[in-house]
PDB file of C-alpha atoms and ligand atoms in Angstrom:
ATOM      1  CA  UNK A1304     -35.452   6.574  34.433  1.00  0.00           C
ATOM      2  CA  UNK A1305     -33.401   9.697  33.719  1.00  0.00           C
ATOM      3  CA  UNK A1306     -36.119  11.986  35.059  1.00  0.00           C
ATOM      4  CA  UNK A1307     -36.303   9.847  38.217  1.00  0.00           C
ATOM      5  CA  UNK A1308     -32.715  10.428  38.672  1.00  0.00           C
ATOM      6  CA  UNK A1309     -32.904  14.144  38.013  1.00  0.00           C
ATOM      7  CA  UNK A1310     -35.800  14.471  40.508  1.00  0.00           C
ATOM      8  CA  UNK A1311     -33.904  12.415  43.174  1.00  0.00           C
ATOM      9  CA  UNK A1312     -30.994  14.859  42.624  1.00  0.00           C
ATOM     10  CA  UNK A1313     -33.131  17.815  43.100  1.00  0.00           C
ATOM     11  CA  UNK A1314     -34.611  16.320  46.192  1.00  0.00           C
ATOM     12  CA  UNK A1315     -31.244  15.622  47.572  1.00  0.00           C
ATOM     13  CA  UNK A1316     -30.269  19.249  46.728  1.00  0.00           C
ATOM     14  CA  UNK A1317     -33.156  20.714  48.509  1.00  0.00           C
ATOM     15  CA  UNK A1318     -32.322  18.484  51.578  1.00  0.00           C
ATOM     16  CA  UNK A1319     -28.725  19.682  51.806  1.00  0.00           C
ATOM     17  CA  UNK A1320     -29.766  23.100  51.330  1.00  0.00           C
ATOM     18  CA  UNK A1321     -32.250  22.634  54.278  1.00  0.00           C
ATOM     19  CA  UNK A1322     -29.526  21.134  56.426  1.00  0.00           C
ATOM     20  CA  UNK A1323     -26.965  23.925  55.710  1.00  0.00           C
ATOM     21  CA  UNK A1324     -29.526  26.618  56.368  1.00  0.00           C
ATOM     22  CA  UNK A1325     -30.762  25.092  59.689  1.00  0.00           C
ATOM     23  CA  UNK A1326     -27.254  24.544  60.950  1.00  0.00           C
ATOM     24  CA  UNK A1327     -25.986  28.003  60.311  1.00  0.00           C
ATOM     25  CA  UNK A1328     -26.532  31.265  61.817  1.00  0.00           C
ATOM     26  CA  UNK A1329     -26.219  34.226  59.640  1.00  0.00           C
ATOM     27  CA  UNK A1330     -28.119  34.082  56.273  1.00  0.00           C
ATOM     28  CA  UNK A1331     -27.908  36.369  53.239  1.00  0.00           C
ATOM     29  CA  UNK A1332     -30.204  35.969  50.387  1.00  0.00           C
ATOM     30  CA  UNK A1333     -29.351  37.665  46.920  1.00  0.00           C
ATOM     31  CA  UNK A1334     -31.784  37.749  44.470  1.00  0.00           C
ATOM     32  CA  UNK A1335     -32.113  38.542  40.643  1.00  0.00           C
ATOM     33  CA  UNK A1336     -34.493  38.885  37.990  1.00  0.00           C
ATOM     34  CA  UNK A1337     -35.100  35.155  37.909  1.00  0.00           C
ATOM     35  CA  UNK A1338     -37.139  35.229  41.215  1.00  0.00           C
ATOM     36  CA  UNK A1339     -39.751  37.576  39.673  1.00  0.00           C
ATOM     37  CA  UNK A1340     -40.042  35.594  36.469  1.00  0.00           C
ATOM     38  CA  UNK A1341     -42.823  33.456  37.747  1.00  0.00           C
ATOM     39  CA  UNK A1342     -44.735  36.501  38.753  1.00  0.00           C
ATOM     40  CA  UNK A1343     -44.571  37.405  35.063  1.00  0.00           C
ATOM     41  CA  UNK A1344     -41.853  39.992  35.107  1.00  0.00           C
ATOM     42  CA  UNK A1345     -39.429  39.196  32.280  1.00  0.00           C
ATOM     43  CA  UNK A1346     -35.729  38.776  32.889  1.00  0.00           C
ATOM     44  CA  UNK A1347     -33.312  40.829  30.800  1.00  0.00           C
ATOM     45  CA  UNK A1348     -31.860  37.824  29.231  1.00  0.00           C
ATOM     46  CA  UNK A1349     -34.702  35.557  28.606  1.00  0.00           C
ATOM     47  CA  UNK A1350     -36.893  35.446  25.420  1.00  0.00           C
ATOM     48  CA  UNK A1351     -38.954  38.723  26.372  1.00  0.00           C
ATOM     49  CA  UNK A1352     -35.908  40.638  27.221  1.00  0.00           C
ATOM     50  CA  UNK A1353     -36.388  42.877  24.292  1.00  0.00           C
ATOM     51  CA  UNK A1354     -38.408  45.929  23.682  1.00  0.00           C
ATOM     52  CA  UNK A1355     -38.781  47.560  20.190  1.00  0.00           C
ATOM     53  CA  UNK A1356     -35.658  45.795  19.278  1.00  0.00           C
ATOM     54  CA  UNK A1357     -33.717  47.544  22.093  1.00  0.00           C
ATOM     55  CA  UNK A1358     -31.900  45.472  24.585  1.00  0.00           C
ATOM     56  CA  UNK A1359     -32.041  46.593  28.227  1.00  0.00           C
ATOM     57  CA  UNK A1360     -28.344  47.293  28.140  1.00  0.00           C
ATOM     58  CA  UNK A1361     -29.029  49.978  25.315  1.00  0.00           C
ATOM     59  CA  UNK A1362     -31.898  51.734  27.350  1.00  0.00           C
ATOM     60  CA  UNK A1363     -30.763  51.520  30.971  1.00  0.00           C
ATOM     61  CA  UNK A1364     -27.792  53.730  30.507  1.00  0.00           C
ATOM     62  CA  UNK A1365     -26.907  57.420  31.264  1.00  0.00           C
ATOM     63  CA  UNK A1366     -26.041  57.942  27.660  1.00  0.00           C
ATOM     64  CA  UNK A1367     -29.431  56.731  26.429  1.00  0.00           C
ATOM     65  CA  UNK A1368     -31.173  58.931  28.768  1.00  0.00           C
ATOM     66  CA  UNK A1369     -29.119  61.751  27.878  1.00  0.00           C
ATOM     67  CA  UNK A1370     -29.741  61.322  24.111  1.00  0.00           C
ATOM     68  CA  UNK A1371     -33.391  60.412  24.284  1.00  0.00           C
ATOM     69  CA  UNK A1372     -35.090  60.725  27.738  1.00  0.00           C
ATOM     70  CA  UNK A1373     -38.553  60.317  25.987  1.00  0.00           C
ATOM     71  CA  UNK A1374     -37.650  56.860  24.871  1.00  0.00           C
ATOM     72  CA  UNK A1375     -36.178  55.764  28.070  1.00  0.00           C
ATOM     73  CA  UNK A1376     -39.277  56.968  30.076  1.00  0.00           C
ATOM     74  CA  UNK A1377     -41.557  55.297  27.531  1.00  0.00           C
ATOM     75  CA  UNK A1378     -39.737  51.949  28.318  1.00  0.00           C
ATOM     76  CA  UNK A1379     -40.060  52.615  32.149  1.00  0.00           C
ATOM     77  CA  UNK A1380     -43.712  53.561  31.828  1.00  0.00           C
ATOM     78  CA  UNK A1381     -44.406  50.279  29.903  1.00  0.00           C
ATOM     79  CA  UNK A1382     -42.630  48.263  32.608  1.00  0.00           C
ATOM     80  CA  UNK A1383     -44.508  50.306  35.430  1.00  0.00           C
ATOM     81  CA  UNK A1384     -47.767  49.350  33.923  1.00  0.00           C
ATOM     82  CA  UNK A1385     -46.982  45.758  33.574  1.00  0.00           C
ATOM     83  CA  UNK A1386     -45.822  45.787  37.298  1.00  0.00           C
ATOM     84  CA  UNK A1387     -49.152  47.235  38.322  1.00  0.00           C
ATOM     85  CA  UNK A1388     -50.779  43.720  37.659  1.00  0.00           C
ATOM     86  CA  UNK A1389     -47.968  41.665  39.021  1.00  0.00           C
ATOM     87  CA  UNK A1390     -47.983  39.922  42.446  1.00  0.00           C
ATOM     88  CA  UNK A1391     -45.171  38.298  44.535  1.00  0.00           C
ATOM     89  CA  UNK A1392     -44.930  34.455  43.928  1.00  0.00           C
ATOM     90  CA  UNK A1393     -44.141  31.794  46.505  1.00  0.00           C
ATOM     91  CA  UNK A1394     -40.464  32.307  46.171  1.00  0.00           C
ATOM     92  CA  UNK A1395     -40.796  35.946  47.522  1.00  0.00           C
ATOM     93  CA  UNK A1396     -43.154  34.519  50.271  1.00  0.00           C
ATOM     94  CA  UNK A1397     -40.635  31.857  51.220  1.00  0.00           C
ATOM     95  CA  UNK A1398     -37.896  34.528  51.641  1.00  0.00           C
ATOM     96  CA  UNK A1399     -40.067  36.502  53.874  1.00  0.00           C
ATOM     97  CA  UNK A1400     -40.839  33.377  55.833  1.00  0.00           C
ATOM     98  CA  UNK A1401     -37.054  32.592  56.187  1.00  0.00           C
ATOM     99  CA  UNK A1402     -36.484  36.170  57.566  1.00  0.00           C
ATOM    100  CA  UNK A1403     -38.963  35.588  60.315  1.00  0.00           C
ATOM    101  CA  UNK A1404     -37.395  32.334  61.404  1.00  0.00           C
ATOM    102  CA  UNK A1405     -33.736  33.773  61.282  1.00  0.00           C
ATOM    103  CA  UNK A1406     -31.934  35.795  63.910  1.00  0.00           C
ATOM    104  CA  UNK A1407     -29.354  37.293  61.474  1.00  0.00           C
ATOM    105  CA  UNK A1408     -30.826  37.715  58.012  1.00  0.00           C
ATOM    106  CA  UNK A1409     -30.180  40.249  55.111  1.00  0.00           C
ATOM    107  CA  UNK A1410     -31.838  40.393  51.773  1.00  0.00           C
ATOM    108  CA  UNK A1411     -29.981  41.802  48.854  1.00  0.00           C
ATOM    109  CA  UNK A1412     -31.929  42.351  45.670  1.00  0.00           C
ATOM    110  CA  UNK A1413     -30.843  43.248  42.188  1.00  0.00           C
ATOM    111  CA  UNK A1414     -34.526  43.752  41.416  1.00  0.00           C
ATOM    112  CA  UNK A1415     -36.324  47.049  41.006  1.00  0.00           C
ATOM    113  CA  UNK A1416     -39.820  45.814  41.244  1.00  0.00           C
ATOM    114  CA  UNK A1417     -40.447  46.041  44.924  1.00  0.00           C
ATOM    115  CA  UNK A1418     -42.065  42.548  45.189  1.00  0.00           C
ATOM    116  CA  UNK A1419     -40.128  41.442  48.099  1.00  0.00           C
ATOM    117  CA  UNK A1420     -41.487  44.242  50.349  1.00  0.00           C
ATOM    118  CA  UNK A1421     -45.050  43.430  49.138  1.00  0.00           C
ATOM    119  CA  UNK A1422     -44.314  39.751  50.059  1.00  0.00           C
ATOM    120  CA  UNK A1423     -43.505  40.957  53.523  1.00  0.00           C
ATOM    121  CA  UNK A1424     -39.737  41.114  53.629  1.00  0.00           C
ATOM    122  CA  UNK A1425     -39.022  43.634  56.326  1.00  0.00           C
ATOM    123  CA  UNK A1426     -36.047  45.016  54.507  1.00  0.00           C
ATOM    124  CA  UNK A1427     -34.508  44.540  51.220  1.00  0.00           C
ATOM    125  CA  UNK A1428     -31.037  46.078  50.216  1.00  0.00           C
ATOM    126  CA  UNK A1429     -32.337  47.311  46.762  1.00  0.00           C
ATOM    127  CA  UNK A1430     -28.681  47.668  45.255  1.00  0.00           C
ATOM    128  CA  UNK A1431     -30.164  48.762  41.796  1.00  0.00           C
ATOM    129  CA  UNK A1432     -33.044  51.070  43.164  1.00  0.00           C
ATOM    130  CA  UNK A1433     -36.736  50.857  42.875  1.00  0.00           C
ATOM    131  CA  UNK A1434     -38.747  51.625  39.710  1.00  0.00           C
ATOM    132  CA  UNK A1435     -41.249  53.355  41.809  1.00  0.00           C
ATOM    133  CA  UNK A1436     -38.824  56.062  42.899  1.00  0.00           C
ATOM    134  CA  UNK A1437     -37.629  59.006  40.914  1.00  0.00           C
ATOM    135  CA  UNK A1438     -34.766  61.398  41.227  1.00  0.00           C
ATOM    136  CA  UNK A1439     -34.223  64.968  39.998  1.00  0.00           C
ATOM    137  CA  UNK A1440     -31.424  65.243  37.531  1.00  0.00           C
ATOM    138  CA  UNK A1441     -31.063  69.091  38.732  1.00  0.00           C
ATOM    139  CA  UNK A1442     -31.586  69.223  42.454  1.00  0.00           C
ATOM    140  CA  UNK A1443     -31.190  65.334  43.299  1.00  0.00           C
ATOM    141  CA  UNK A1444     -34.380  65.189  45.343  1.00  0.00           C
ATOM    142  CA  UNK A1445     -35.812  61.499  45.480  1.00  0.00           C
ATOM    143  CA  UNK A1446     -39.306  60.713  45.931  1.00  0.00           C
ATOM    144  CA  UNK A1447     -41.767  57.934  45.491  1.00  0.00           C
ATOM    145  CA  UNK A1448     -43.731  58.135  42.174  1.00  0.00           C
ATOM    146  CA  UNK A1449     -46.182  55.595  41.048  1.00  0.00           C
ATOM    147  CA  UNK A1450     -47.529  57.398  38.140  1.00  0.00           C
ATOM    148  CA  UNK A1451     -47.965  55.593  34.732  1.00  0.00           C
ATOM    149  CA  UNK A1452     -49.172  56.916  31.344  1.00  0.00           C
ATOM    150  CA  UNK A1453     -46.763  59.800  31.294  1.00  0.00           C
ATOM    151  CA  UNK A1454     -47.466  62.547  28.866  1.00  0.00           C
ATOM    152  CA  UNK A1455     -44.281  64.349  28.073  1.00  0.00           C
ATOM    153  CA  UNK A1456     -41.308  64.169  30.389  1.00  0.00           C
ATOM    154  CA  UNK A1457     -41.902  64.103  34.319  1.00  0.00           C
ATOM    155  CA  UNK A1458     -40.582  67.245  36.114  1.00  0.00           C
ATOM    156  CA  UNK A1459     -39.481  67.893  39.478  1.00  0.00           C
ATOM    157  CA  UNK A1460     -42.311  69.453  41.591  1.00  0.00           C
ATOM    158  CA  UNK A1461     -39.506  71.548  43.582  1.00  0.00           C
ATOM    159  CA  UNK A1462     -37.351  72.866  40.737  1.00  0.00           C
ATOM    160  CA  UNK A1463     -38.736  71.779  37.540  1.00  0.00           C
ATOM    161  CA  UNK A1464     -35.747  69.830  36.675  1.00  0.00           C
ATOM    162  CA  UNK A1465     -36.094  66.476  34.675  1.00  0.00           C
ATOM    163  CA  UNK A1466     -36.942  63.603  36.697  1.00  0.00           C
ATOM    164  CA  UNK A1467     -35.295  60.015  35.986  1.00  0.00           C
ATOM    165  CA  UNK A1468     -35.993  56.689  37.360  1.00  0.00           C
ATOM    166  CA  UNK A1469     -33.988  56.146  40.776  1.00  0.00           C
ATOM    167  CA  UNK A1470     -32.401  53.096  39.247  1.00  0.00           C
ATOM    168  CA  UNK A1471     -28.669  52.178  38.994  1.00  0.00           C
ATOM    169  CA  UNK A1472     -28.034  52.108  35.350  1.00  0.00           C
ATOM    170  CA  UNK A1473     -25.381  50.160  33.511  1.00  0.00           C
ATOM    171  CA  UNK A1474     -22.167  51.896  33.924  1.00  0.00           C
ATOM    172  CA  UNK A1475     -23.157  53.873  37.112  1.00  0.00           C
ATOM    173  CA  UNK A1476     -21.951  53.254  40.577  1.00  0.00           C
ATOM    174  CA  UNK A1477     -24.035  51.456  43.270  1.00  0.00           C
ATOM    175  CA  UNK A1478     -25.138  53.780  46.154  1.00  0.00           C
ATOM    176  CA  UNK A1479     -22.302  53.826  48.839  1.00  0.00           C
ATOM    177  CA  UNK A1480     -24.543  53.477  51.982  1.00  0.00           C
ATOM    178  CA  UNK A1481     -26.234  50.348  50.605  1.00  0.00           C
ATOM    179  CA  UNK A1482     -22.949  48.801  49.433  1.00  0.00           C
ATOM    180  CA  UNK A1483     -21.504  49.273  53.067  1.00  0.00           C
ATOM    181  CA  UNK A1484     -24.582  47.348  54.362  1.00  0.00           C
ATOM    182  CA  UNK A1485     -24.117  44.585  51.644  1.00  0.00           C
ATOM    183  CA  UNK A1486     -20.383  43.994  52.598  1.00  0.00           C
ATOM    184  CA  UNK A1487     -21.155  44.019  56.320  1.00  0.00           C
ATOM    185  CA  UNK A1488     -23.681  41.324  55.635  1.00  0.00           C
ATOM    186  CA  UNK A1489     -21.391  39.413  53.382  1.00  0.00           C
ATOM    187  CA  UNK A1490     -18.462  39.536  55.821  1.00  0.00           C
ATOM    188  CA  UNK A1491     -20.535  38.128  58.554  1.00  0.00           C
ATOM    189  CA  UNK A1492     -22.679  35.432  56.815  1.00  0.00           C
ATOM    190  CA  UNK A1493     -22.170  31.783  56.988  1.00  0.00           C
ATOM    191  CA  UNK A1494     -24.719  31.010  54.152  1.00  0.00           C
ATOM    192  CA  UNK A1495     -25.389  32.794  51.155  1.00  0.00           C
ATOM    193  CA  UNK A1496     -28.387  31.806  49.027  1.00  0.00           C
ATOM    194  CA  UNK A1497     -28.384  32.970  45.500  1.00  0.00           C
ATOM    195  CA  UNK A1498     -31.791  33.035  43.723  1.00  0.00           C
ATOM    196  CA  UNK A1499     -32.397  33.672  39.880  1.00  0.00           C
ATOM    197  CA  UNK A1500     -29.103  35.480  39.206  1.00  0.00           C
ATOM    198  CA  UNK A1501     -27.167  35.103  35.989  1.00  0.00           C
ATOM    199  CA  UNK A1502     -23.940  36.327  37.502  1.00  0.00           C
ATOM    200  CA  UNK A1503     -23.261  38.426  34.521  1.00  0.00           C
ATOM    201  CA  UNK A1504     -24.025  41.823  35.976  1.00  0.00           C
ATOM    202  CA  UNK A1505     -21.350  43.116  38.400  1.00  0.00           C
ATOM    203  CA  UNK A1506     -20.682  43.721  41.204  1.00  0.00           C
ATOM    204  CA  UNK A1507     -23.589  41.438  42.308  1.00  0.00           C
ATOM    205  CA  UNK A1508     -21.852  38.535  40.735  1.00  0.00           C
ATOM    206  CA  UNK A1509     -18.592  39.236  42.906  1.00  0.00           C
ATOM    207  CA  UNK A1510     -20.827  39.127  46.065  1.00  0.00           C
ATOM    208  CA  UNK A1511     -20.826  35.250  46.009  1.00  0.00           C
ATOM    209  CA  UNK A1512     -17.009  35.248  45.880  1.00  0.00           C
ATOM    210  CA  UNK A1513     -16.749  37.681  48.905  1.00  0.00           C
ATOM    211  CA  UNK A1514     -18.966  35.354  50.927  1.00  0.00           C
ATOM    212  CA  UNK A1515     -17.149  32.214  49.868  1.00  0.00           C
ATOM    213  CA  UNK A1516     -13.749  33.707  50.558  1.00  0.00           C
ATOM    214  CA  UNK A1517     -15.073  34.448  54.188  1.00  0.00           C
ATOM    215  CA  UNK A1518     -15.924  30.843  54.571  1.00  0.00           C
ATOM    216  CA  UNK A1519     -19.537  30.998  53.794  1.00  0.00           C
ATOM    217  CA  UNK A1520     -21.606  28.176  52.192  1.00  0.00           C
ATOM    218  CA  UNK A1521     -23.081  29.058  48.990  1.00  0.00           C
ATOM    219  CA  UNK A1522     -26.476  27.668  47.721  1.00  0.00           C
ATOM    220  CA  UNK A1523     -27.758  28.538  44.285  1.00  0.00           C
ATOM    221  CA  UNK A1524     -31.173  28.225  43.006  1.00  0.00           C
ATOM    222  CA  UNK A1525     -31.681  28.678  39.155  1.00  0.00           C
ATOM    223  CA  UNK A1526     -33.405  26.964  36.348  1.00  0.00           C
ATOM    224  CA  UNK A1527     -29.977  26.601  34.728  1.00  0.00           C
ATOM    225  CA  UNK A1528     -26.275  26.460  35.503  1.00  0.00           C
ATOM    226  CA  UNK A1529     -24.645  29.965  35.694  1.00  0.00           C
ATOM    227  CA  UNK A1530     -21.390  31.540  36.153  1.00  0.00           C
ATOM    228  CA  UNK A1531     -21.608  31.222  40.005  1.00  0.00           C
ATOM    229  CA  UNK A1532     -22.616  27.380  39.752  1.00  0.00           C
ATOM    230  CA  UNK A1533     -18.855  26.442  40.119  1.00  0.00           C
ATOM    231  CA  UNK A1534     -18.362  28.007  43.427  1.00  0.00           C
ATOM    232  CA  UNK A1535     -21.774  26.872  44.798  1.00  0.00           C
ATOM    233  CA  UNK A1536     -21.743  24.225  47.448  1.00  0.00           C
ATOM    234  CA  UNK A1537     -25.231  23.202  46.626  1.00  0.00           C
ATOM    235  CA  UNK A1538     -26.895  23.798  43.283  1.00  0.00           C
ATOM    236  CA  UNK A1539     -30.652  23.437  43.363  1.00  0.00           C
ATOM    237  CA  UNK A1540     -31.798  23.376  39.663  1.00  0.00           C
ATOM    238  CA  UNK A1541     -35.428  24.441  39.316  1.00  0.00           C
ATOM    239  CA  UNK A1542     -37.855  27.271  39.489  1.00  0.00           C
ATOM    240  CA  UNK A1543     -37.520  29.462  42.450  1.00  0.00           C
ATOM    241  CA  UNK A1544     -41.325  29.441  43.251  1.00  0.00           C
ATOM    242  CA  UNK A1545     -41.219  25.742  43.329  1.00  0.00           C
ATOM    243  CA  UNK A1546     -38.060  25.131  44.999  1.00  0.00           C
ATOM    244  CA  UNK A1547     -37.789  27.864  47.670  1.00  0.00           C
ATOM    245  CA  UNK A1548     -40.833  26.970  49.650  1.00  0.00           C
ATOM    246  CA  UNK A1549     -39.669  23.345  49.858  1.00  0.00           C
ATOM    247  CA  UNK A1550     -36.281  24.530  51.153  1.00  0.00           C
ATOM    248  CA  UNK A1551     -37.832  26.980  53.757  1.00  0.00           C
ATOM    249  CA  UNK A1552     -40.783  24.786  54.751  1.00  0.00           C
ATOM    250  CA  UNK A1553     -40.916  23.060  57.972  1.00  0.00           C
ATOM    251  CA  UNK A1554     -38.012  24.729  59.364  1.00  0.00           C
ATOM    252  CA  UNK A1555     -39.065  25.913  62.641  1.00  0.00           C
TER     253      UNK A1555
HETATM  254  N1  NAD B2845     -37.830  42.089  38.279  1.00  0.00           N
HETATM  255  C1  NAD B2845     -36.883  43.050  38.110  1.00  0.00           C
HETATM  256  O1  NAD B2845     -36.871  44.151  38.897  1.00  0.00           O
HETATM  257  C2  NAD B2845     -35.937  42.965  37.024  1.00  0.00           C
HETATM  258  C3  NAD B2845     -36.190  42.352  35.774  1.00  0.00           C
HETATM  259  C4  NAD B2845     -35.334  42.340  34.860  1.00  0.00           C
HETATM  260  C5  NAD B2845     -34.035  42.929  35.010  1.00  0.00           C
HETATM  261  N2  NAD B2845     -33.754  43.476  36.034  1.00  0.00           N
HETATM  262  C6  NAD B2845     -32.311  43.986  36.295  1.00  0.00           C
HETATM  263  O2  NAD B2845     -31.517  43.467  35.351  1.00  0.00           O
HETATM  264  C7  NAD B2845     -30.174  43.182  35.970  1.00  0.00           C
HETATM  265  C8  NAD B2845     -30.057  41.554  35.326  1.00  0.00           C
HETATM  266  O3  NAD B2845     -29.421  40.791  36.220  1.00  0.00           O
HETATM  267  P1  NAD B2845     -29.923  39.418  37.003  1.00  0.00           P
HETATM  268  O4  NAD B2845     -28.899  38.492  37.131  1.00  0.00           O
HETATM  269  O5  NAD B2845     -30.853  39.705  37.976  1.00  0.00           O
HETATM  270  O6  NAD B2845     -30.850  38.819  35.779  1.00  0.00           O
HETATM  271  P2  NAD B2845     -30.843  38.247  34.293  1.00  0.00           P
HETATM  272  O7  NAD B2845     -31.809  38.573  33.618  1.00  0.00           O
HETATM  273  O8  NAD B2845     -29.460  38.523  33.871  1.00  0.00           O
HETATM  274  O9  NAD B2845     -30.701  36.754  34.845  1.00  0.00           O
HETATM  275  C9  NAD B2845     -31.935  35.983  35.394  1.00  0.00           C
HETATM  276  C10 NAD B2845     -31.475  34.742  35.925  1.00  0.00           C
HETATM  277  O10 NAD B2845     -32.753  34.075  36.480  1.00  0.00           O
HETATM  278  C11 NAD B2845     -32.811  32.708  36.010  1.00  0.00           C
HETATM  279  N3  NAD B2845     -34.176  32.336  36.102  1.00  0.00           N
HETATM  280  C12 NAD B2845     -35.079  32.565  35.120  1.00  0.00           C
HETATM  281  N4  NAD B2845     -36.269  32.205  35.664  1.00  0.00           N
HETATM  282  C13 NAD B2845     -36.178  31.516  36.889  1.00  0.00           C
HETATM  283  C14 NAD B2845     -36.938  30.861  37.801  1.00  0.00           C
HETATM  284  N5  NAD B2845     -38.233  30.714  37.634  1.00  0.00           N
HETATM  285  N6  NAD B2845     -36.333  30.588  38.949  1.00  0.00           N
HETATM  286  C15 NAD B2845     -35.106  30.620  39.234  1.00  0.00           C
HETATM  287  N7  NAD B2845     -34.195  31.322  38.224  1.00  0.00           N
HETATM  288  C16 NAD B2845     -34.707  31.777  37.199  1.00  0.00           C
HETATM  289  C17 NAD B2845     -32.148  32.595  34.634  1.00  0.00           C
HETATM  290  O11 NAD B2845     -31.621  31.261  34.487  1.00  0.00           O
HETATM  291  C18 NAD B2845     -30.933  33.575  34.798  1.00  0.00           C
HETATM  292  O12 NAD B2845     -29.840  33.074  35.341  1.00  0.00           O
HETATM  293  C19 NAD B2845     -30.370  43.251  37.463  1.00  0.00           C
HETATM  294  O13 NAD B2845     -29.434  44.047  37.881  1.00  0.00           O
HETATM  295  C20 NAD B2845     -31.705  43.876  37.614  1.00  0.00           C
HETATM  296  O14 NAD B2845     -31.633  45.092  38.154  1.00  0.00           O
HETATM  297  C21 NAD B2845     -34.738  43.632  37.160  1.00  0.00           C
HETATM  298 ZN1   ZN B2846     -35.442  69.137  41.356  1.00  0.00          ZN
END
């Protein structure tokens, strides 16, 4: 009985999400680590969120890299190796599908795994960078780098400086050009769909408030309630890979 009610609630939530999306024009989708969980990429706060007893917050910081770049690169190397075998899941494909059907569409992702682009999304504002890009700590040059199994520390081919992942670490500012595009989209949108985001990491969490204050509807897709649930107009509780294809499907 209870499970019937629950599934009815979810069905109703999916229908209202569909209704909102099809009757509004400018859509923004904000994704977090949860959307890649079904592809096998662990979230930071889930049960696999630790490596060698370190929390991500202890490794993804400028201070950690300064004191032990080898350790930080070892962690990224392991994450890169895992990503080599990972594929987008139905949630990534549903978002790429929604983009095709929409006239005004922006995808903002906190993920660094690059899976949205592999799934066919034309653009993704990767606010935290991309794990397959590196940046020279000396000359600042950025380049794609898909190496794994690093021996020693990776060095810049132009100046020999130490390379770091081109990722926004805890305590660092987001790239300004990307932020400008993010706020342009949030100020214009009338629907914001938040998928697999805990709402703990700023400023992504505040994006929901920006959209809401501008009169946008907010739809949340997550396996559990989050800090953003209270301001969401529709909460769809469920796995992104199961729920998003249902929300987006048949919306031509
Ligand atoms: N795939 C990646 O690139 C990756 C992975 C881990 C962490 N990160 C980084 O860590 C930071 C953490 O913030 P965050 O809010 O994105 O992640 P988070 O780890 O704090 O939270 C993940 C959220 O996803 C939800 N979730 C888990 N499985 C789900 C599923 N199958 N369907 C729907 N929701 C699901 C959880 O309930 C949680 O709310 C991000 O800034 C990101 O840069 C990235
Ligand atoms: Zn350099």
